[in-house]
């Protein structure tokens, strides 16, 4: 029973079938009975019963049910066997054969003895064989052919049937394998179809896309399996029909025909299954695609609706109808810009809403939920468009009203001007009065198109834009117009009286003094009329009141205009403030987006596999100190800015309070070249692309890394705008100072970008102090020491040098070629040599060229003639070098005095000869000393040797000059036509025994700012030209500032530090030298001030 239930396959009993003790050749009997052949098999009796039953069961299961129902013909070939074996074989077959038998044909043994024995034994043992069908003993194959046609017998039985057991076994295995493949494919497709049918549709785009991709991938795999199965079936079918293909006369036997039918049936079943699956998949795919389309639509709907809500909310803020024409035009411009920016959102919303018809045409399953959303979008777009158009019409109406009001005000102003400009003396005559009347009538005729006719109609026509302020403005303009018309009526009455025929002559008299009024159009003054006859006294009083009324109206008109201008400026200031705060918020959001979307992702373990190994651990290089910048703006600066939203003109103080924190941008910009270089190496990285996709950024990371550089440059533009509208406001000075500070930071950033490009310097550039200036110059050399060839031949061709002026040194570098891209295209500077500022002097003017100046070293041992690109650049550099040298001189003097005070604690400071002053003078002197101490400006009385600032000598702390110049630079040099004097020589001549420098009357150039004079109004600034007029009591000098024209008293001790060693307006040398060499040397000045120890400042060891 179990054998009937569990089918057998050739692959399962392949080894048993290979023994070939029985086979199904494909031959048929006369009535179509299948023929099973039992060939001569010596070990037939040794075959295990299980194998025997399996083979017979399998062979009988192969023919069709119809053929098997007719019965099988068994051909038992025992020609080479014995009768005993024949008997045993027949008994075993009879006991184990599972199918119906039609006939049993036995080829008995061919030996004479065994054949005779088999005939006798078969007769006596016929009943013992227990066969229900005839058993026919045959003596030869010819007899066998009498029962079965020769064409249905194999060659070993004398027939012509083409049979190969191995081929048959291989084909049966292939057919059955193919059948199993078809069955499994059908089951898998059914299971997959069930899975697809039971899948719930996701609610978001990402999940839907993922599900569609997963199902599509599985479907493609199924289709590939089906394709392979079809190819397998086609190969089997081709092998079955191959003989017919090769030989059309070839006839397939029934078994081959059955195999062909089986394979064709399986292929047809496979195609039907594939077709059914394709139909199901198309429906499922359509459903998933519709779901994805729906989710995309819903997501876009949410985004567009949110965007529409935002722009609608912003549109609702356009409630102001303006308080002047310029204000309305400004609002209209803002509205137009707003509409232009909003059009993109509205267009996107309309396009999304237009998808409604496409959803309907595609029979989308969720069309009922899509249509209301599309209708809502249409409604929102129409409402927004309608509202923005309504706002625009309101503003245009407001503009129309303001035009009318301005026309009326202008007409009134012109009328007042006309009345004021009519000469009184000419109006005394009849002709003059008539002429004035004609002017007035002509002017009044122009009022038809300019004046406000009916106030109620104005209120009615512009009711929807009239707020309280605008209504008051309309009333004031109308009142002004009425007042002006009343003035004209009164003037007309007066002139008509004068124009009447006079019965007696009129003696004109000079008019009494009266106020002179200017019109807004810079017109002549309005003059009060006077009539000299005895009947004009009343007219004079009327005219006086009239002139006073006109003057009052005119002042009111002016005041209103001034008020309008101030309101306009306030609106503009608020606009700039709003832009500053809005852009600041956007900037902070962009920084946060970059830090979270890129920088934080570099530490995300889930993203680590996307980061190239060379990029790992380089976050600090790529992003620099962006996080520090973000925290400063988010936690401090933005919050501080928001506190000034109501007081935009005071925002300069906010910048000044946080100015030190803006120095962090210098660090960011210095790192920018490294960051950009790193970005270019890995810009195509999958990591950056994935981060950009998650953030939904249209621009790549490098655009956002540039934001801090763009932002720090944006501040100065906004401050300039704010300052332009705040010149007369309280915070204008803070705004100017903030602008100057921001520009200073930008300059420092720019200078630092050049400084970091210096190569070849062995020391630490930070030890040189703050970088003050940098720029490119032509440089000639003229050294006392050195090879004669260098001096004589190097003077004609200049060296191209880039100079870096620090507080403690000036560096000479050679600019290298620019190469690379972006920040890598910035030039590099090859260090050549440097000069210690403690031993540097300058000559401001070089004969023959206004762009040249000299920098000399160690008492002109080395002289560098520097040619600037322009005289302005030269002046800037000379002033900056002068400040450095002066500050070093001042520092030396202060240190010297401090040292002297420590050594002589109980000794008073030396007093001037005129020390016997009045109490008031002493009081003034004491007050001045207190102020001088506060300002750290003390008189020079001598210095010690150990307290002066220590600067390294050239060659000890500084890199030595590089004299290994190339061939072109060895010839560089220049010899001055006139040898400039060293300031130290002149100072030594005028130095007293106690180191005191005497002041003499003359003109001097100020080297430092000063606002501590006895008179509070007397101040001087660096670069001012002053004249020392005379010396007074208590060491005070009377000084005149030739630059400002002011005069005042300044203590001599302060004056020494103000003018240094200046003798003329162009030089800073000893007052006793009598030369105009235009030299300044800190070393020479310090050597003079420190003569107590006879130690030069330039000789102090570092």
Short mmCIF file of N, CA, C and O in Angstrom, two decimals, residues 874-974:
data_model
loop_
_atom_site.label_atom_id
_atom_site.label_comp_id
_atom_site.label_asym_id
_atom_site.label_seq_id
_atom_site.Cartn_x
_atom_site.Cartn_y
_atom_site.Cartn_z
N UNK A 874 52.28 103.90 0.32
CA UNK A 874 53.49 104.31 1.02
C UNK A 874 53.16 105.05 2.30
O UNK A 874 53.72 104.79 3.37
N UNK A 875 52.22 106.02 2.22
CA UNK A 875 51.86 106.80 3.39
C UNK A 875 51.31 105.91 4.50
O UNK A 875 51.63 106.08 5.68
N UNK A 876 50.50 104.91 4.12
CA UNK A 876 49.94 104.00 5.12
C UNK A 876 51.03 103.21 5.82
O UNK A 876 51.03 103.08 7.05
N UNK A 877 52.00 102.72 5.04
CA UNK A 877 53.08 101.93 5.63
C UNK A 877 53.98 102.80 6.51
O UNK A 877 54.37 102.40 7.61
N UNK A 878 54.29 103.98 6.04
CA UNK A 878 55.16 104.86 6.83
C UNK A 878 54.48 105.21 8.16
O UNK A 878 55.12 105.20 9.23
N UNK A 879 53.20 105.51 8.11
CA UNK A 879 52.48 105.84 9.35
C UNK A 879 52.47 104.65 10.31
O UNK A 879 52.63 104.82 11.52
N UNK A 880 52.27 103.46 9.76
CA UNK A 880 52.21 102.28 10.63
C UNK A 880 53.57 102.00 11.24
O UNK A 880 53.68 101.67 12.42
N UNK A 881 54.64 102.12 10.44
CA UNK A 881 55.99 101.91 10.99
C UNK A 881 56.31 102.98 12.03
O UNK A 881 56.90 102.71 13.08
N UNK A 882 55.89 104.22 11.75
CA UNK A 882 56.11 105.29 12.72
C UNK A 882 55.42 104.97 14.05
O UNK A 882 55.97 105.19 15.13
N UNK A 883 54.20 104.45 13.97
CA UNK A 883 53.48 104.10 15.20
C UNK A 883 54.22 103.02 15.99
O UNK A 883 54.32 103.08 17.21
N UNK A 884 54.74 102.01 15.26
CA UNK A 884 55.47 100.93 15.94
C UNK A 884 56.70 101.48 16.63
O UNK A 884 56.95 101.20 17.82
N UNK A 885 57.48 102.29 15.91
CA UNK A 885 58.70 102.82 16.48
C UNK A 885 58.40 103.78 17.64
O UNK A 885 59.08 103.80 18.66
N UNK A 886 57.35 104.57 17.49
CA UNK A 886 56.99 105.50 18.56
C UNK A 886 56.52 104.76 19.80
O UNK A 886 56.86 105.13 20.93
N UNK A 887 55.75 103.70 19.59
CA UNK A 887 55.28 102.93 20.75
C UNK A 887 56.45 102.25 21.45
O UNK A 887 56.47 102.17 22.69
N UNK A 888 57.44 101.80 20.70
CA UNK A 888 58.62 101.22 21.33
C UNK A 888 59.41 102.29 22.09
O UNK A 888 59.92 102.06 23.19
N UNK A 889 59.50 103.48 21.51
CA UNK A 889 60.17 104.58 22.19
C UNK A 889 59.46 104.92 23.48
O UNK A 889 60.09 105.10 24.54
N UNK A 890 58.15 105.01 23.41
CA UNK A 890 57.37 105.34 24.61
C UNK A 890 57.51 104.27 25.66
O UNK A 890 57.64 104.55 26.86
N UNK A 891 57.48 102.99 25.23
CA UNK A 891 57.64 101.89 26.19
C UNK A 891 59.00 101.95 26.87
O UNK A 891 59.14 101.71 28.07
N UNK A 892 60.03 102.30 26.09
CA UNK A 892 61.38 102.42 26.67
C UNK A 892 61.42 103.53 27.70
O UNK A 892 61.98 103.38 28.79
N UNK A 893 60.81 104.67 27.38
CA UNK A 893 60.83 105.78 28.32
C UNK A 893 60.07 105.45 29.60
O UNK A 893 60.52 105.77 30.70
N UNK A 894 58.92 104.85 29.45
CA UNK A 894 58.14 104.50 30.63
C UNK A 894 58.90 103.51 31.51
O UNK A 894 58.92 103.63 32.74
N UNK A 895 59.53 102.53 30.87
CA UNK A 895 60.29 101.54 31.63
C UNK A 895 61.48 102.21 32.31
O UNK A 895 61.82 101.88 33.46
N UNK A 896 62.11 103.16 31.61
CA UNK A 896 63.25 103.85 32.20
C UNK A 896 62.82 104.67 33.42
O UNK A 896 63.47 104.64 34.47
N UNK A 897 61.72 105.38 33.29
CA UNK A 897 61.26 106.20 34.41
C UNK A 897 60.85 105.32 35.58
O UNK A 897 61.12 105.64 36.73
N UNK A 898 60.20 104.20 35.27
CA UNK A 898 59.79 103.29 36.34
C UNK A 898 60.99 102.77 37.11
O UNK A 898 61.00 102.69 38.33
N UNK A 899 62.04 102.48 36.37
CA UNK A 899 63.27 101.99 37.00
C UNK A 899 63.90 103.09 37.86
O UNK A 899 64.36 102.86 38.98
N UNK A 900 63.93 104.30 37.34
CA UNK A 900 64.52 105.42 38.09
C UNK A 900 63.73 105.68 39.37
O UNK A 900 64.29 105.92 40.44
N UNK A 901 62.41 105.63 39.27
CA UNK A 901 61.57 105.84 40.45
C UNK A 901 61.81 104.78 41.50
O UNK A 901 61.77 105.03 42.71
N UNK A 902 62.06 103.53 41.06
CA UNK A 902 62.32 102.46 42.02
C UNK A 902 63.66 102.70 42.72
O UNK A 902 63.82 102.42 43.92
N UNK A 903 64.65 103.21 41.97
CA UNK A 903 65.97 103.41 42.56
C UNK A 903 66.02 104.66 43.46
O UNK A 903 66.76 104.73 44.42
N UNK A 904 65.21 105.65 43.15
CA UNK A 904 65.18 106.89 43.96
C UNK A 904 63.77 107.14 44.44
O UNK A 904 63.06 108.01 43.97
N UNK A 905 63.31 106.28 45.34
CA UNK A 905 61.91 106.33 45.78
C UNK A 905 61.58 107.63 46.50
O UNK A 905 60.48 108.15 46.41
N UNK A 906 62.55 108.16 47.26
CA UNK A 906 62.26 109.35 48.06
C UNK A 906 62.59 110.64 47.35
O UNK A 906 62.35 111.72 47.89
N UNK A 907 63.15 110.56 46.16
CA UNK A 907 63.56 111.77 45.47
C UNK A 907 62.41 112.26 44.59
O UNK A 907 61.83 111.48 43.84
N UNK A 908 62.08 113.57 44.69
CA UNK A 908 61.01 114.09 43.82
C UNK A 908 61.51 114.22 42.40
O UNK A 908 62.70 114.26 42.13
N UNK A 909 60.54 114.26 41.47
CA UNK A 909 60.88 114.43 40.07
C UNK A 909 61.47 115.83 39.87
O UNK A 909 61.04 116.79 40.51
N UNK A 910 62.49 116.00 39.01
CA UNK A 910 63.06 117.33 38.75
C UNK A 910 61.98 118.26 38.25
O UNK A 910 61.16 117.89 37.41
N UNK A 911 61.96 119.48 38.79
CA UNK A 911 60.95 120.45 38.40
C UNK A 911 61.56 121.45 37.44
O UNK A 911 62.76 121.72 37.46
N UNK A 912 60.75 122.08 36.61
CA UNK A 912 61.25 123.13 35.73
C UNK A 912 61.71 124.31 36.55
O UNK A 912 61.41 124.46 37.73
N UNK A 913 62.46 125.21 35.91
CA UNK A 913 63.04 126.37 36.62
C UNK A 913 61.96 127.23 37.25
O UNK A 913 62.10 127.74 38.36
N UNK A 914 60.88 127.41 36.55
CA UNK A 914 59.80 128.26 37.06
C UNK A 914 58.88 127.46 37.93
O UNK A 914 57.75 127.18 37.57
N UNK A 915 59.38 127.02 39.06
CA UNK A 915 58.58 126.18 39.95
C UNK A 915 57.76 126.98 40.93
O UNK A 915 56.90 126.45 41.60
N UNK A 916 58.01 128.26 41.05
CA UNK A 916 57.26 129.08 42.00
C UNK A 916 56.02 129.59 41.31
O UNK A 916 56.01 130.66 40.69
N UNK A 917 55.00 128.83 41.37
CA UNK A 917 53.75 129.19 40.69
C UNK A 917 52.70 129.51 41.72
O UNK A 917 52.82 129.21 42.90
N UNK A 918 51.64 130.10 41.26
CA UNK A 918 50.52 130.43 42.12
C UNK A 918 49.80 129.18 42.54
O UNK A 918 49.95 128.13 41.94
N UNK A 919 48.97 129.24 43.63
CA UNK A 919 48.24 128.05 44.06
C UNK A 919 47.36 127.48 42.95
O UNK A 919 47.24 126.27 42.83
N UNK A 920 46.76 128.33 42.18
CA UNK A 920 45.90 127.80 41.10
C UNK A 920 46.71 127.05 40.08
O UNK A 920 46.31 126.00 39.58
N UNK A 921 47.89 127.56 39.79
CA UNK A 921 48.76 126.86 38.84
C UNK A 921 49.20 125.51 39.42
O UNK A 921 49.27 124.52 38.72
N UNK A 922 49.56 125.51 40.71
CA UNK A 922 49.96 124.25 41.33
C UNK A 922 48.82 123.24 41.28
O UNK A 922 49.01 122.06 41.05
N UNK A 923 47.64 123.77 41.52
CA UNK A 923 46.48 122.87 41.47
C UNK A 923 46.30 122.28 40.07
O UNK A 923 46.05 121.09 39.90
N UNK A 924 46.49 123.16 39.08
CA UNK A 924 46.37 122.69 37.69
C UNK A 924 47.45 121.66 37.40
O UNK A 924 47.22 120.61 36.79
N UNK A 925 48.68 121.96 37.88
CA UNK A 925 49.78 121.03 37.61
C UNK A 925 49.54 119.69 38.27
O UNK A 925 49.77 118.64 37.69
N UNK A 926 49.07 119.71 39.52
CA UNK A 926 48.80 118.44 40.21
C UNK A 926 47.70 117.66 39.48
O UNK A 926 47.75 116.44 39.37
N UNK A 927 46.69 118.42 39.04
CA UNK A 927 45.61 117.75 38.30
C UNK A 927 46.15 117.12 37.03
O UNK A 927 45.82 115.98 36.69
N UNK A 928 47.01 117.84 36.34
CA UNK A 928 47.57 117.31 35.11
C UNK A 928 48.43 116.10 35.36
O UNK A 928 48.44 115.15 34.59
N UNK A 929 49.18 116.10 36.47
CA UNK A 929 50.02 114.93 36.78
C UNK A 929 49.16 113.71 37.03
O UNK A 929 49.48 112.60 36.64
N UNK A 930 48.04 113.93 37.72
CA UNK A 930 47.13 112.79 37.97
C UNK A 930 46.60 112.23 36.65
O UNK A 930 46.55 111.02 36.44
N UNK A 931 46.22 113.15 35.75
CA UNK A 931 45.72 112.69 34.46
C UNK A 931 46.80 111.99 33.66
O UNK A 931 46.56 111.01 32.98
N UNK A 932 48.03 112.51 33.79
CA UNK A 932 49.11 111.89 33.04
C UNK A 932 49.39 110.49 33.53
O UNK A 932 49.67 109.57 32.77
N UNK A 933 49.30 110.31 34.84
CA UNK A 933 49.52 108.96 35.38
C UNK A 933 48.44 108.01 34.88
O UNK A 933 48.68 106.86 34.56
N UNK A 934 47.23 108.53 34.86
CA UNK A 934 46.13 107.67 34.39
C UNK A 934 46.34 107.30 32.93
O UNK A 934 45.97 106.24 32.49
N UNK A 935 46.86 108.22 32.18
CA UNK A 935 47.06 107.96 30.75
C UNK A 935 48.38 107.29 30.46
O UNK A 935 48.73 107.07 29.31
N UNK A 936 49.13 106.98 31.49
CA UNK A 936 50.45 106.35 31.33
C UNK A 936 51.36 107.20 30.47
O UNK A 936 52.18 106.69 29.70
N UNK A 937 51.24 108.53 30.58
CA UNK A 937 52.12 109.44 29.85
C UNK A 937 52.96 110.17 30.89
O UNK A 937 52.49 111.07 31.58
N UNK A 938 54.18 109.78 31.08
CA UNK A 938 55.06 110.38 32.09
C UNK A 938 56.25 111.00 31.41
O UNK A 938 56.66 110.61 30.32
N UNK A 939 56.84 112.00 32.07
CA UNK A 939 57.98 112.70 31.48
C UNK A 939 59.22 111.84 31.51
O UNK A 939 59.36 110.95 32.33
N UNK A 940 60.10 112.10 30.59
CA UNK A 940 61.32 111.32 30.44
C UNK A 940 62.41 111.92 31.32
O UNK A 940 62.85 113.03 31.11
N UNK A 941 62.84 111.18 32.33
CA UNK A 941 63.88 111.67 33.24
C UNK A 941 65.11 110.78 33.25
O UNK A 941 66.05 111.01 33.97
N UNK A 942 65.13 109.70 32.50
CA UNK A 942 66.27 108.79 32.50
C UNK A 942 65.77 107.36 32.58
O UNK A 942 64.64 107.10 32.91
N UNK A 943 66.61 106.40 32.23
CA UNK A 943 66.20 105.00 32.29
C UNK A 943 67.37 104.14 32.72
O UNK A 943 68.52 104.51 32.58
N UNK A 944 67.05 102.96 33.25
CA UNK A 944 68.08 102.02 33.66
C UNK A 944 68.45 101.08 32.56
O UNK A 944 68.02 101.21 31.44
N UNK A 945 69.21 100.10 32.88
CA UNK A 945 69.72 99.19 31.87
C UNK A 945 69.02 97.85 31.89
O UNK A 945 69.22 97.06 31.00
N UNK A 946 68.19 97.58 32.84
CA UNK A 946 67.63 96.23 32.97
C UNK A 946 66.13 96.17 32.83
O UNK A 946 65.56 95.11 32.88
N UNK A 947 65.48 97.30 32.69
CA UNK A 947 64.02 97.28 32.67
C UNK A 947 63.45 97.49 31.28
O UNK A 947 62.26 97.40 31.09
N UNK A 948 64.29 97.80 30.33
CA UNK A 948 63.79 98.03 28.98
C UNK A 948 63.33 96.71 28.37
O UNK A 948 63.82 95.64 28.72
N UNK A 949 62.36 96.74 27.45
CA UNK A 949 61.94 95.50 26.79
C UNK A 949 63.09 94.84 26.09
O UNK A 949 63.92 95.51 25.47
N UNK A 950 63.13 93.54 26.20
CA UNK A 950 64.25 92.80 25.63
C UNK A 950 63.88 92.26 24.26
O UNK A 950 62.99 91.44 24.13
N UNK A 951 64.60 92.70 23.26
CA UNK A 951 64.41 92.19 21.91
C UNK A 951 65.69 91.51 21.48
O UNK A 951 66.79 92.00 21.74
N UNK A 952 65.62 90.39 20.81
CA UNK A 952 66.83 89.70 20.39
C UNK A 952 67.58 90.49 19.34
O UNK A 952 67.00 91.17 18.52
N UNK A 953 68.90 90.40 19.43
CA UNK A 953 69.74 91.05 18.44
C UNK A 953 69.61 90.33 17.12
O UNK A 953 69.28 89.15 17.05
N UNK A 954 69.88 91.06 16.08
CA UNK A 954 69.91 90.42 14.76
C UNK A 954 71.05 89.40 14.74
O UNK A 954 72.19 89.71 15.02
N UNK A 955 70.68 88.16 14.44
CA UNK A 955 71.69 87.11 14.43
C UNK A 955 71.64 86.28 15.68
O UNK A 955 72.27 85.24 15.74
N UNK A 956 70.90 86.75 16.77
CA UNK A 956 70.82 85.95 17.99
C UNK A 956 69.43 85.39 18.19
O UNK A 956 69.25 84.27 18.58
N UNK A 957 68.42 86.18 17.98
CA UNK A 957 67.07 85.64 18.10
C UNK A 957 66.35 85.62 16.77
O UNK A 957 65.36 84.97 16.60
N UNK A 958 66.88 86.36 15.81
CA UNK A 958 66.24 86.47 14.52
C UNK A 958 67.04 85.69 13.48
O UNK A 958 68.23 85.52 13.61
N UNK A 959 66.34 85.28 12.43
CA UNK A 959 67.06 84.61 11.35
C UNK A 959 67.91 85.64 10.63
O UNK A 959 67.50 86.76 10.39
N UNK A 960 69.12 85.27 10.30
CA UNK A 960 70.06 86.20 9.66
C UNK A 960 69.61 86.48 8.24
O UNK A 960 68.94 85.68 7.62
N UNK A 961 70.01 87.66 7.72
CA UNK A 961 69.65 87.97 6.33
C UNK A 961 70.19 86.92 5.38
O UNK A 961 71.30 86.44 5.54
N UNK A 962 69.37 86.58 4.41
CA UNK A 962 69.79 85.59 3.42
C UNK A 962 70.46 86.30 2.26
O UNK A 962 69.81 86.94 1.45
N UNK A 963 71.79 86.25 2.24
CA UNK A 963 72.53 86.92 1.17
C UNK A 963 72.86 85.97 0.03
O UNK A 963 73.52 86.35 -0.91
N UNK A 964 72.41 84.73 0.11
CA UNK A 964 72.67 83.79 -0.98
C UNK A 964 71.59 83.96 -2.04
O UNK A 964 70.76 83.11 -2.26
N UNK A 965 71.61 85.14 -2.67
CA UNK A 965 70.60 85.47 -3.65
C UNK A 965 70.94 84.81 -4.98
O UNK A 965 72.08 84.47 -5.26
N UNK A 966 69.92 84.68 -5.81
CA UNK A 966 70.15 84.14 -7.14
C UNK A 966 70.82 85.22 -7.99
O UNK A 966 71.01 86.35 -7.60
N UNK A 967 71.19 84.86 -9.21
CA UNK A 967 71.99 85.76 -10.04
C UNK A 967 71.29 87.07 -10.29
O UNK A 967 71.91 88.13 -10.30
N UNK A 968 70.00 87.02 -10.48
CA UNK A 968 69.27 88.26 -10.76
C UNK A 968 69.20 89.14 -9.55
O UNK A 968 69.14 90.35 -9.66
N UNK A 969 69.19 88.55 -8.33
CA UNK A 969 69.04 89.32 -7.13
C UNK A 969 70.38 89.80 -6.59
O UNK A 969 70.45 90.71 -5.79
N UNK A 970 71.49 89.22 -7.01
CA UNK A 970 72.79 89.69 -6.55
C UNK A 970 73.09 91.08 -7.07
O UNK A 970 73.86 91.84 -6.49
N UNK A 971 72.49 91.45 -8.17
CA UNK A 971 72.71 92.76 -8.74
C UNK A 971 71.74 93.80 -8.21
O UNK A 971 71.72 94.93 -8.68
N UNK A 972 70.82 93.39 -7.26
CA UNK A 972 69.86 94.33 -6.73
C UNK A 972 70.55 95.28 -5.77
O UNK A 972 71.30 94.87 -4.92
N UNK A 973 70.27 96.57 -5.87
CA UNK A 973 70.86 97.52 -4.95
C UNK A 973 70.59 98.93 -5.40
O UNK A 973 70.30 99.19 -6.57
N UNK A 974 70.71 99.85 -4.48
CA UNK A 974 70.48 101.25 -4.83
C UNK A 974 71.27 102.11 -3.89
O UNK A 974 71.28 101.88 -2.68
#
